[in-house]
Coordinates of C-alpha atoms in Angstrom, one line a residue:
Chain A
X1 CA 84.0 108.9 107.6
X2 CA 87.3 107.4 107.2
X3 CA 88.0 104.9 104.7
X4 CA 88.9 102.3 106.8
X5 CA 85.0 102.9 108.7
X6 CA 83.8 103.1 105.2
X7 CA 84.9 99.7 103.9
X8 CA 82.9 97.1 105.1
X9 CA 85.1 93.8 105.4
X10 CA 88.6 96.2 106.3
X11 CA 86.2 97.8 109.8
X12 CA 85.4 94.0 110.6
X13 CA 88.7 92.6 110.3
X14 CA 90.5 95.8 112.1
X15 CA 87.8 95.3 114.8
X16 CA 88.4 91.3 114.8
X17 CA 92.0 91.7 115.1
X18 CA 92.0 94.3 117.7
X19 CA 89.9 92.5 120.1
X20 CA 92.0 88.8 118.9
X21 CA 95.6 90.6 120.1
X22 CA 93.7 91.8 123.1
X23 CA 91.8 88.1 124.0
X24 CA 94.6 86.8 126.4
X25 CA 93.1 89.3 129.5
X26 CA 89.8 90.5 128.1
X27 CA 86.9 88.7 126.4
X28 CA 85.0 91.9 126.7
X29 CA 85.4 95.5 125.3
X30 CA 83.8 99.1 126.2
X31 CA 82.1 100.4 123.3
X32 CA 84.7 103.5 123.4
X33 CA 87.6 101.3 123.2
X34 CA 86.9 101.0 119.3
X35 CA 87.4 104.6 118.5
X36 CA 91.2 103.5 118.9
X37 CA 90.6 101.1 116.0
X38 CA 89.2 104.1 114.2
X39 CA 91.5 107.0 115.0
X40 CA 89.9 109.2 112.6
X41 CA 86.3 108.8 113.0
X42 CA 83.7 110.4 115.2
X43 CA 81.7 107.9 118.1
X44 CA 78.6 108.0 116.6
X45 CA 79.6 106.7 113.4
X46 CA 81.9 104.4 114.6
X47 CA 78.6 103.2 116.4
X48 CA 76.7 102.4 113.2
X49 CA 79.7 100.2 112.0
X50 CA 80.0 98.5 115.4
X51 CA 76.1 97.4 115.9
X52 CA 75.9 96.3 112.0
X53 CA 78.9 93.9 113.0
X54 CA 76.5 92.6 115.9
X55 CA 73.5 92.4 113.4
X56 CA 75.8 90.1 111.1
X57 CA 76.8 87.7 114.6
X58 CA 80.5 88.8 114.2
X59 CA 80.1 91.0 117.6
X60 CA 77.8 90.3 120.1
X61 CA 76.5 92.2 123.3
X62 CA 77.2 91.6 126.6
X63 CA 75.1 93.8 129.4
X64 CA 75.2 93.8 133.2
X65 CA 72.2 95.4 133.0
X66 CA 73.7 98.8 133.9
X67 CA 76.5 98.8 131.5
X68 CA 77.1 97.2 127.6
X69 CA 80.3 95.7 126.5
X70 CA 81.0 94.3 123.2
X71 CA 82.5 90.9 122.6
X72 CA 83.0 88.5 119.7
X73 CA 79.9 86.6 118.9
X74 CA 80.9 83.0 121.3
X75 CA 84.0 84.2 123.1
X76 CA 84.2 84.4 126.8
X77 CA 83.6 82.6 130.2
X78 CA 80.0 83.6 129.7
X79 CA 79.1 81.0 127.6
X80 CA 81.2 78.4 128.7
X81 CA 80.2 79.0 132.1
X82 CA 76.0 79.1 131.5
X83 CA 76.1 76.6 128.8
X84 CA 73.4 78.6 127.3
X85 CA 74.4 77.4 123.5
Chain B
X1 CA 52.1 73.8 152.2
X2 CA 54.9 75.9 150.9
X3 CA 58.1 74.4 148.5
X4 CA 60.6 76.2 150.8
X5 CA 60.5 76.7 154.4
X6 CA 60.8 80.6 154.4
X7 CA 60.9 81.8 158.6
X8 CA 63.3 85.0 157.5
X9 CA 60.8 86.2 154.5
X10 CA 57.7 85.4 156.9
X11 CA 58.6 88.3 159.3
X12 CA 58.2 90.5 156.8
X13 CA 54.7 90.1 156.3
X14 CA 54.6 91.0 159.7
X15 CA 54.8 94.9 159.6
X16 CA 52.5 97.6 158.9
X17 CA 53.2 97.9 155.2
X18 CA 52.0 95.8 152.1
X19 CA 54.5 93.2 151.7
X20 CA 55.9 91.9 148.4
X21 CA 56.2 88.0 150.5
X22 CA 52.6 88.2 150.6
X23 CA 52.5 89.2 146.9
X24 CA 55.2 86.4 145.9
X25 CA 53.4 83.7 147.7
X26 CA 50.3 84.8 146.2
X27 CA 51.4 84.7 143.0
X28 CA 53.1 81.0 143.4
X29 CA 49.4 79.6 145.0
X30 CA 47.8 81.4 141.4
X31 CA 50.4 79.2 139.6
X32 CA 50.0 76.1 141.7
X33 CA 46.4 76.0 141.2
X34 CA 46.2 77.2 137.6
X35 CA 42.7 77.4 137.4
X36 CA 43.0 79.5 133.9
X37 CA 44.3 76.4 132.6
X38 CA 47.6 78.3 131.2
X39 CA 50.2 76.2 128.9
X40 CA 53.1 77.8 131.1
X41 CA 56.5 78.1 129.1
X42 CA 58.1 78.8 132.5
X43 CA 58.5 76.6 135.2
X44 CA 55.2 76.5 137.2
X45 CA 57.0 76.7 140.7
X46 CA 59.2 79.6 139.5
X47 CA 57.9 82.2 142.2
X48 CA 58.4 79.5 144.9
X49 CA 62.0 78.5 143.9
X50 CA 62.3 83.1 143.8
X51 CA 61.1 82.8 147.9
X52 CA 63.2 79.5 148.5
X53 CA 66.4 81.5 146.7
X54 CA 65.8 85.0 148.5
X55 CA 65.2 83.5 152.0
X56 CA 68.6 81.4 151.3
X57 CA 70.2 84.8 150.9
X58 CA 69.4 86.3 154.0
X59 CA 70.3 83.4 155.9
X60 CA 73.8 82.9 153.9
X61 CA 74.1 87.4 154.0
X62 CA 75.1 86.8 150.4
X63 CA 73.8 87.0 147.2
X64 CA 72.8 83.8 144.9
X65 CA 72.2 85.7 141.7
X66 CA 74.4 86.6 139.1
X67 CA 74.1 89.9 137.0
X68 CA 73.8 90.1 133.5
X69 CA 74.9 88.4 130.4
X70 CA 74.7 87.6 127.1
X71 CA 71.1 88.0 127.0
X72 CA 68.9 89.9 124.5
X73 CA 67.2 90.1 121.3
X74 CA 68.1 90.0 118.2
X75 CA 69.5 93.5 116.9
X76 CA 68.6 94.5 120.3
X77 CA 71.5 95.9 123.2
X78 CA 68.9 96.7 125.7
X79 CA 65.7 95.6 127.3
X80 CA 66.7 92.1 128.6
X81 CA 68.8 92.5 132.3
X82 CA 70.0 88.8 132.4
X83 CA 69.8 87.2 135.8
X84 CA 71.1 83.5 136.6
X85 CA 70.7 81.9 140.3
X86 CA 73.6 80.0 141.5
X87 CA 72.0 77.6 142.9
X88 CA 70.1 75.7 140.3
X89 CA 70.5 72.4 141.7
X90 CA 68.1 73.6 144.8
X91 CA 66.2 76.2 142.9
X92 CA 65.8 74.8 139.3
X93 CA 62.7 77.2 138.7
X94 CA 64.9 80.6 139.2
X95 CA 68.4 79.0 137.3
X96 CA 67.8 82.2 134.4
X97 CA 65.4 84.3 135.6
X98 CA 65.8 87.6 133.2
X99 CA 64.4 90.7 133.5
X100 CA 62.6 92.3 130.5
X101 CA 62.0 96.1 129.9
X102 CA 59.0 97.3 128.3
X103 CA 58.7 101.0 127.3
X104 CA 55.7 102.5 128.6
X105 CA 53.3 105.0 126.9
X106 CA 53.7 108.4 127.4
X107 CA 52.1 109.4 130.8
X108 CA 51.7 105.7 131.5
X109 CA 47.8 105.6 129.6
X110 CA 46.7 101.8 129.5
X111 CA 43.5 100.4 128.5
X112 CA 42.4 97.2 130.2
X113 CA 42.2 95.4 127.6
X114 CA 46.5 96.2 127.1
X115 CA 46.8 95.0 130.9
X116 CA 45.3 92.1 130.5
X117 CA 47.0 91.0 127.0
X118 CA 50.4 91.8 128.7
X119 CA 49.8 89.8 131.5
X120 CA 48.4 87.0 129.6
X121 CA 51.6 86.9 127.6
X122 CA 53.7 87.4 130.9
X123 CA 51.5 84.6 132.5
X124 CA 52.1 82.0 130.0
X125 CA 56.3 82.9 128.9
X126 CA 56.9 84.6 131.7
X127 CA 57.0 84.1 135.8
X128 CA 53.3 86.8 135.9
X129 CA 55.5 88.9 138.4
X130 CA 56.2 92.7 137.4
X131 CA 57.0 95.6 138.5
X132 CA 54.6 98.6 137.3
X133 CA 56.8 100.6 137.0
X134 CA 60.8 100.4 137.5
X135 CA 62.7 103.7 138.3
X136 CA 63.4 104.5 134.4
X137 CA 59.1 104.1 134.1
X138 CA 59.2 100.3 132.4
X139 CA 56.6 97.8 132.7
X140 CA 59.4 95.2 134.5
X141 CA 58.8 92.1 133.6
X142 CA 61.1 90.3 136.2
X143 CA 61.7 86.6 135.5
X144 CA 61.3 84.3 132.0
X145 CA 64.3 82.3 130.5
X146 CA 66.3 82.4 127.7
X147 CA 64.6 80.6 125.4
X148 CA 61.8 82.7 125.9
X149 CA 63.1 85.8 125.3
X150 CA 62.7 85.9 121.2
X151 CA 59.3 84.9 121.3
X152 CA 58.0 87.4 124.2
X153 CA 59.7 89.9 122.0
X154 CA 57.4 88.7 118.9
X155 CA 54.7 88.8 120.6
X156 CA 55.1 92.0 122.1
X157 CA 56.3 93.7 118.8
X158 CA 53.8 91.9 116.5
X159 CA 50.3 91.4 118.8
X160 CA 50.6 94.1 120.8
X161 CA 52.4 97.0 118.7
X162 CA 54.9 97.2 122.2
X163 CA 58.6 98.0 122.4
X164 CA 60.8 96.8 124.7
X165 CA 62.4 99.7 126.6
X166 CA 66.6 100.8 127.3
X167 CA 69.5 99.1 129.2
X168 CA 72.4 99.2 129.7
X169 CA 74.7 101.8 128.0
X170 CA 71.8 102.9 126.5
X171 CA 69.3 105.9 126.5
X172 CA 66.8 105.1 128.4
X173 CA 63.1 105.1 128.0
X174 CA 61.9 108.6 128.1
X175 CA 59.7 109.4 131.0
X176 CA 57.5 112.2 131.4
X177 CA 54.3 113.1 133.8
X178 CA 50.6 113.0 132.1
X179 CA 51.2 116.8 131.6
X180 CA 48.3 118.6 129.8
X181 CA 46.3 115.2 129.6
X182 CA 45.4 116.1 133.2
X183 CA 47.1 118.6 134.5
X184 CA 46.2 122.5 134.5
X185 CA 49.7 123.4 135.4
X186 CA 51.5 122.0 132.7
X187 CA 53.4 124.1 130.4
X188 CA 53.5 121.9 127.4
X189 CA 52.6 118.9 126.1
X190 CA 55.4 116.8 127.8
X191 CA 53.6 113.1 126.5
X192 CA 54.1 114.6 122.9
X193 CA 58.0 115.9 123.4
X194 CA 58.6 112.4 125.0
X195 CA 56.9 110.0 122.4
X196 CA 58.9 112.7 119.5
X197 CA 62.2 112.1 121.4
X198 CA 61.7 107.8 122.1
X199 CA 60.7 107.9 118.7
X200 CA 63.9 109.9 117.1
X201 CA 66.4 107.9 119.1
X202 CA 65.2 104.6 118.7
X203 CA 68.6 103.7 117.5
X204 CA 70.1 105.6 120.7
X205 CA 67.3 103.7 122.8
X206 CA 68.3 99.7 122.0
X207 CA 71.6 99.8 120.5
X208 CA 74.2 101.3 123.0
X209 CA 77.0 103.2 122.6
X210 CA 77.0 105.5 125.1
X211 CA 79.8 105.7 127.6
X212 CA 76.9 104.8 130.6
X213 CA 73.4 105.1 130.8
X214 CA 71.4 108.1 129.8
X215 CA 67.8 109.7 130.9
X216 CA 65.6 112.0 130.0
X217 CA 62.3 112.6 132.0
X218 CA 59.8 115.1 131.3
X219 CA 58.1 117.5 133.6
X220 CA 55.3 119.5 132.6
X221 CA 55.5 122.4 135.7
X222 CA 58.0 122.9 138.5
X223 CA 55.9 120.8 140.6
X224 CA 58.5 118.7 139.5
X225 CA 56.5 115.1 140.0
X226 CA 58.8 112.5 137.9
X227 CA 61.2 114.0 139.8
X228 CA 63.2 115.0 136.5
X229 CA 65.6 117.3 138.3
X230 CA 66.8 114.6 140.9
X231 CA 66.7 111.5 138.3
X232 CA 67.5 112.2 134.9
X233 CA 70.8 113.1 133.0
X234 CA 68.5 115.7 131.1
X235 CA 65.5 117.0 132.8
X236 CA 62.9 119.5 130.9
X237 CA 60.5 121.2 133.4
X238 CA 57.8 123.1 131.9
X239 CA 58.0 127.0 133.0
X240 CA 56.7 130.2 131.8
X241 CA 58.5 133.8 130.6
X242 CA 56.0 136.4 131.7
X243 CA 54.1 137.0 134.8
X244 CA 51.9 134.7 136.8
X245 CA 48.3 135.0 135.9
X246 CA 46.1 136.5 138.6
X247 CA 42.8 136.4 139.3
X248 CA 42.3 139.1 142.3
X249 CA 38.4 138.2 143.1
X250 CA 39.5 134.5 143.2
X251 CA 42.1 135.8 145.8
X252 CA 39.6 137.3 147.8
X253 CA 37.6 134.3 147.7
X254 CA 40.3 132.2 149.4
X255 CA 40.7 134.8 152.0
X256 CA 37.3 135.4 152.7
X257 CA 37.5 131.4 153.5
X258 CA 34.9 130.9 150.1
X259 CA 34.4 126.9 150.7
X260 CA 34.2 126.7 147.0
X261 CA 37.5 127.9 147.0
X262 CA 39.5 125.1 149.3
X263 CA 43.6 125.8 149.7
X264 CA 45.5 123.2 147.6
X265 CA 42.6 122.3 145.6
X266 CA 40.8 120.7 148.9
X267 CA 43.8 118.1 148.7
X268 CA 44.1 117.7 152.8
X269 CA 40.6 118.6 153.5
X270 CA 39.5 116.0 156.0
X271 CA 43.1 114.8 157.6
X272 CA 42.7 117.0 160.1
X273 CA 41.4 120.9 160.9
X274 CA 43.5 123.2 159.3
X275 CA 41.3 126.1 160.6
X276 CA 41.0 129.2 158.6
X277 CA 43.2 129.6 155.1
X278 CA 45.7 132.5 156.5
X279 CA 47.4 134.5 153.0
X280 CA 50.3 135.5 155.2
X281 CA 50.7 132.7 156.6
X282 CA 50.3 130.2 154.4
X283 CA 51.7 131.9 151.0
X284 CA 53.0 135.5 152.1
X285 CA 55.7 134.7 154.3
X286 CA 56.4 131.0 152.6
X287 CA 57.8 132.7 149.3
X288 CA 61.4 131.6 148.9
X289 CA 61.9 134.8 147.2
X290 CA 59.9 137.1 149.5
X291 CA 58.5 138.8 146.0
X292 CA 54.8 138.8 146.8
X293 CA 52.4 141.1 149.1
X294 CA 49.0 141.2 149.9
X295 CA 48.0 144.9 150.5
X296 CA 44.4 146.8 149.9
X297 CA 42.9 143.3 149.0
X298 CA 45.0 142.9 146.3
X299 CA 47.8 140.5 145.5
X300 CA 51.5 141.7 144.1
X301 CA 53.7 139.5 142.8
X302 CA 57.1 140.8 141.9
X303 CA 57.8 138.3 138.5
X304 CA 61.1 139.1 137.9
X305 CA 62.1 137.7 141.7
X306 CA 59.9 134.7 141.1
X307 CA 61.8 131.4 141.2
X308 CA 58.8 129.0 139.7
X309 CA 58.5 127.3 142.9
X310 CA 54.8 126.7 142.6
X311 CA 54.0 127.0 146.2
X312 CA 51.4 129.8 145.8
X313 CA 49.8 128.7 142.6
X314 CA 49.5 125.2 144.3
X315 CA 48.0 126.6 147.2
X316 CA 45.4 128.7 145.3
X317 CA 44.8 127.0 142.2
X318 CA 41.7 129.1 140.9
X319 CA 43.4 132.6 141.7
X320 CA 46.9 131.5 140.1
X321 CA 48.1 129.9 137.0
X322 CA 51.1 130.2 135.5
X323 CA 52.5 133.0 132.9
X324 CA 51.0 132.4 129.1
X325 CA 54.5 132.2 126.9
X326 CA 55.5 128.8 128.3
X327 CA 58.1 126.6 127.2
X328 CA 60.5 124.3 128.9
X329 CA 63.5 124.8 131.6
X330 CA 66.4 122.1 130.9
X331 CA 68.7 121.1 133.1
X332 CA 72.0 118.8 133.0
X333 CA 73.4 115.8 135.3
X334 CA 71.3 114.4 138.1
X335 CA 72.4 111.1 139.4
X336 CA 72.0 108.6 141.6
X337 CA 75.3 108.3 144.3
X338 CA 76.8 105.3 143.2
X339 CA 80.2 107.7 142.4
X340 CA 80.9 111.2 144.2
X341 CA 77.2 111.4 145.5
X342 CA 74.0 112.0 144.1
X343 CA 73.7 115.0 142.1
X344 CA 70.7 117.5 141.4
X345 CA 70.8 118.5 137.4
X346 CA 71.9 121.9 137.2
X347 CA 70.0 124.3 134.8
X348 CA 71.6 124.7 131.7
X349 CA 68.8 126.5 129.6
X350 CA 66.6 128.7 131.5
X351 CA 63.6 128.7 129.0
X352 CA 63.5 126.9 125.5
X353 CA 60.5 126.6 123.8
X354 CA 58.7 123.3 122.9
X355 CA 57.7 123.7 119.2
X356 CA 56.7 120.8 118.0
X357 CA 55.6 122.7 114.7
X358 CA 59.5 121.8 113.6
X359 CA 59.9 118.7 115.3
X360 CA 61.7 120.4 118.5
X361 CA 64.9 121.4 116.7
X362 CA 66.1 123.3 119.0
X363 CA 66.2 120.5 121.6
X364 CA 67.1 117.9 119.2
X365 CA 70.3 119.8 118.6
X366 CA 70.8 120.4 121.8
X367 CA 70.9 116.7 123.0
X368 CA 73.3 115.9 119.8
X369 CA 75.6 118.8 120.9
X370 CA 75.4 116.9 124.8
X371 CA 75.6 113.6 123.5
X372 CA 78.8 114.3 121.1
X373 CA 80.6 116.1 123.8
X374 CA 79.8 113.3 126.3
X375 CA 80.3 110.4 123.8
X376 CA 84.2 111.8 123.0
X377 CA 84.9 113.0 126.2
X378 CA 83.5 110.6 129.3
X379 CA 85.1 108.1 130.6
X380 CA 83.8 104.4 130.5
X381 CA 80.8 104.5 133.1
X382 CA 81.0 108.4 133.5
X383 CA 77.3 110.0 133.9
X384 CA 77.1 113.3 132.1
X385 CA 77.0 114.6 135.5
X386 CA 80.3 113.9 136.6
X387 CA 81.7 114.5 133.0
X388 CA 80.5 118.3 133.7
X389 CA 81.7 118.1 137.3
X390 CA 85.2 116.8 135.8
X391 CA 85.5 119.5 133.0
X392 CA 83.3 122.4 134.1
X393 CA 80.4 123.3 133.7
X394 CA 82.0 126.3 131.6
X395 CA 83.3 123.8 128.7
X396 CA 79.6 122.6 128.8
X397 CA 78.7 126.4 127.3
X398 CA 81.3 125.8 125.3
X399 CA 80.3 122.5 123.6
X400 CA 76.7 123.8 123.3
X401 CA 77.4 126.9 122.0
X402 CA 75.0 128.6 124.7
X403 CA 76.2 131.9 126.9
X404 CA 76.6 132.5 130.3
X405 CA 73.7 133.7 132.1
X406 CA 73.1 135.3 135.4
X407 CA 71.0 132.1 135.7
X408 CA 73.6 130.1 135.3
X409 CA 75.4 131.2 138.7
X410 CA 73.7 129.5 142.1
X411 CA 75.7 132.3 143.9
X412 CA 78.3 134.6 143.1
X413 CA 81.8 134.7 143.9
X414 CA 82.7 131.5 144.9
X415 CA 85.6 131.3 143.0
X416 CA 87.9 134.4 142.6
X417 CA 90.0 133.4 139.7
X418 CA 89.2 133.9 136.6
X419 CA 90.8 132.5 133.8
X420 CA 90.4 134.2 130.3
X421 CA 91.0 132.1 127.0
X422 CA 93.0 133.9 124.3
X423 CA 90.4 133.9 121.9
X424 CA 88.4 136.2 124.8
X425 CA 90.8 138.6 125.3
X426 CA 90.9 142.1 123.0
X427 CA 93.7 141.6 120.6
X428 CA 95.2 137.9 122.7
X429 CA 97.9 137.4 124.9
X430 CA 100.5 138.8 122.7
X431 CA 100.9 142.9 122.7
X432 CA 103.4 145.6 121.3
X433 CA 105.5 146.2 124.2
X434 CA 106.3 149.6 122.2
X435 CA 102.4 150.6 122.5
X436 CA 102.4 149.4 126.4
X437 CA 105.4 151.8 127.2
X438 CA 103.4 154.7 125.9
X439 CA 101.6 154.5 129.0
X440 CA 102.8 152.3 131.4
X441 CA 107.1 153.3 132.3
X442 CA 108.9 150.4 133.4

């Protein structure tokens, strides 16, 4: 496991960041498109990282039923759209 | 009289087959009525705004709901398909109508008294309409809203020890047949292998990072009856290594037309007049492999041409059974056509056993071997399937380490180039040109 993976706070802000600088055209990210964040790492540990940052409302889920996409917990037409919250 | 004017949905009650109109508008009389006197969570008219919403559709050609969403549970990915009507002004009763999962036991085993608990709940949070069982094998609970969600989940998980089941990019809930519950052809315990595996990857199974969905179903015998080969990403179907067990005076019975000895078990006894059971005809000469004879009053079966079709041990169940060293076939990438087609699974190990004496290790490394390669390699929304269409079903060997076999090839010489990898070449691609010219002038 890389460092950066290793290091609690570092993964969440890298992960944070990554998906800030990409919020202008997507709300909405493909699990896989975090191994970029973590170059060095293999999927499945990336994986653990990525659903702890859901468990701790930083990420959160978003499923067509078919396919799961990751988002920041309250970004997104979803929400704003359903008025669920 | 009915909340919606429904003259599309209507017609359909009017064909031969059971309709689910019927079952809808039963469902929203049960409701209107409530004679159980149930504290509904959901709104009573639900199933009447779901008839009002669906016959809108048909009229319109279009669609009113919308798919998925933020729904689920908490430290759940999977389990909850989120569904929203568009229309909520006109259908207030449908506006979130989710869908939950619930994993169902291995070989789908209920006791009434689990039926009627999960309906009660379903009843009272839910719309009471399900779907036993969805194409994965769920219980599909289909309609409660959001609110809802968290406290069906309690209930299931602390009332009635139940699990939801997978969505999404997720593995899916295991499936298998009822296997050696039931079933004299079953070549292992396929309800043990597939409540092991749910139960190794629960983290696979609700929190997804797979690049798409992901299925294994369970088959106890070639008979094939979930359907693993056609449905599931990773199919094990139960087969044997040695010969098929005969019994020659059982045989002789069936051809001597014993009627305690019925072809396919007695199963279309009655339909119609089959007249007498004919060997030749209705085993001999229906072998895909042509490897059996009857001769002298004695059956031959030539093993080593056998392909495990079944056919013969299904028609004579008393005289046949399959081989003693069983085990498990397993096979890689069926799918359903949304891309390319629909795909069979193609065999990938021929026989593996199923020990559960060390927790299946050799198919627990198997599927992490799959999973890695598939998990680095697939595109977003790529099936296993197509990832081994797209790379070869030669880096598949590769990745898990297995060798070719003769089974391997559907049939030969398809392809006439062969391309060697360095490392399978004597001595690589580099040579001593001085060495060469010993034998070879220029």
């Amino acid at each position: 496991m890389s460092d950066l993976l290793n290091d609690k706070e570092a993964a969440t802000k890298a992960v944070v960041d990554f998906i800030k600088a990409k919020s202008k055209t997507k709300s909405k990210f493909y699990f896989k498109d975090f191994a970029k964040v973590f170059p060095d790492d293999k999927l499945r540990a990336i994986k653990k990282v990525i659903n702890q940052m859901v468990k701790d409302e930083v990420l959160e889920y978003w499923s067509s039923g078919s396919t799961t996409m990751y988002g920041l917990a309250g970004q997104g037409k979803q929400h704003a759209s359903e008025g669920e919250e | 009289m009915a909340k919606h004017e429904t003259p599309l949905l209507d017609q359909l009650e009017s064909g031969p087959w059971p309709s689910f109109v019927s079952d809808l508008k039963q469902q929203a009389e049960v409701r209107a009525k409530n004679e159980a006197g149930i504290e509904f969570q959901m709104p009573q008219d639900c199933c009447e705004d779901l008839l009002g919403v669906l016959e809108l559709s048909y009229k319109h050609g279009r669609t009113h709901w919308k798919h998925g969403g933020i729904v689920g549970v908490f430290g759940y990915g999977g389990g909850v398909i989120g569904r929203y009507c568009d229309q909520p002004e006109m259908f207030p009763g449908v506006e979130a109508f989710h869908t939950l999962r619930v994993n169902q036991p291995a070989g789908k085993y209920y006791t009434t008294k689990y039926l009627r608990d999960i309906m009660e709940l379903w009843n009272r949070r839910g719309s009471g309409l399900t779907n036993m069982h969805g194409a994965t094998g769920d219980i599909v609970l289909l309609g409660t809203t959001t609110p809802q969600l968290e406290e069906i989940f309690f209930e299931l998980t602390h009332r009635l020890n139940q699990d939801l089941g997978g969505s999404g990019s997720n593995l899916r809930t295991p499936a298998d047949c009822l296997g050696q519950s039931r079933c004299e052809f079953a070549c292992y315990d396929t309800q043990d292998l597939c409540h092991f595996l749910t139960n190794e990857y629960q983290d696979e199974l609700h929190r997804p990072a797979f690049p798409y969905k992901f299925k294994f179903k369970f088959d106890g015998c070639p008979n094939c009856c979930v359907a693993s080969i056609a449905r599931s990403d990773m199919s094990f179907i139960g087969t044997w290594k040695d010969d098929i067990r005969i019994d020659q005076d059982a045989v002789n019975k069936y051809v001597e037309n014993d009627p305690a000895y019925p072809p396919e078990g007695g199963a279309h006894k009655g339909s119609r007049d089959w007249g007498e059971f004919d060997i030749e005809k209705e085993v001999i000469d229906l072998c895909p492999t042509h490897c059996m004879k009857f001769e002298n009053k004695k059956l031959y079966i030539d093993d080593a041409n056998c392909t495990r079709c079944m056919h013969c041990i299904n028609v004579m169940p008393r005289a046949l059974k399959p081989g003693k060293e069983t085990g498990c076939s397993i096979l890689i990438g069926a799918k359903a056509p949304i891309l390319d087609g629909a795909q069979m699974g193609s065999l990938l190990v021929p026989f593996m056993p199923v020990n559960a004496e060390n927790d299946y290790e050799e198919i627990t490394d198997l599927i992490d071997k799959i999973w890695d390669w598939w998990m680095e390699e697939a595109k977003n929304r790529e099936r296993v399937g197509e990832l081994l269409k797209r790379q070869g079903f030669q880096k598949l060997l590769e990745v898990t380490e297995l060798k070719a076999l003769p089974q391997h090839v559907q049939y030969p010489r398809e392809n006439p180039y062969v391309f060697w990898r360095e490392d399978e070449v004597p001595g690589g691609f580099t040579r001593d040109i001085k060495e060469f010219r010993k034998f070879h002038q220029r």
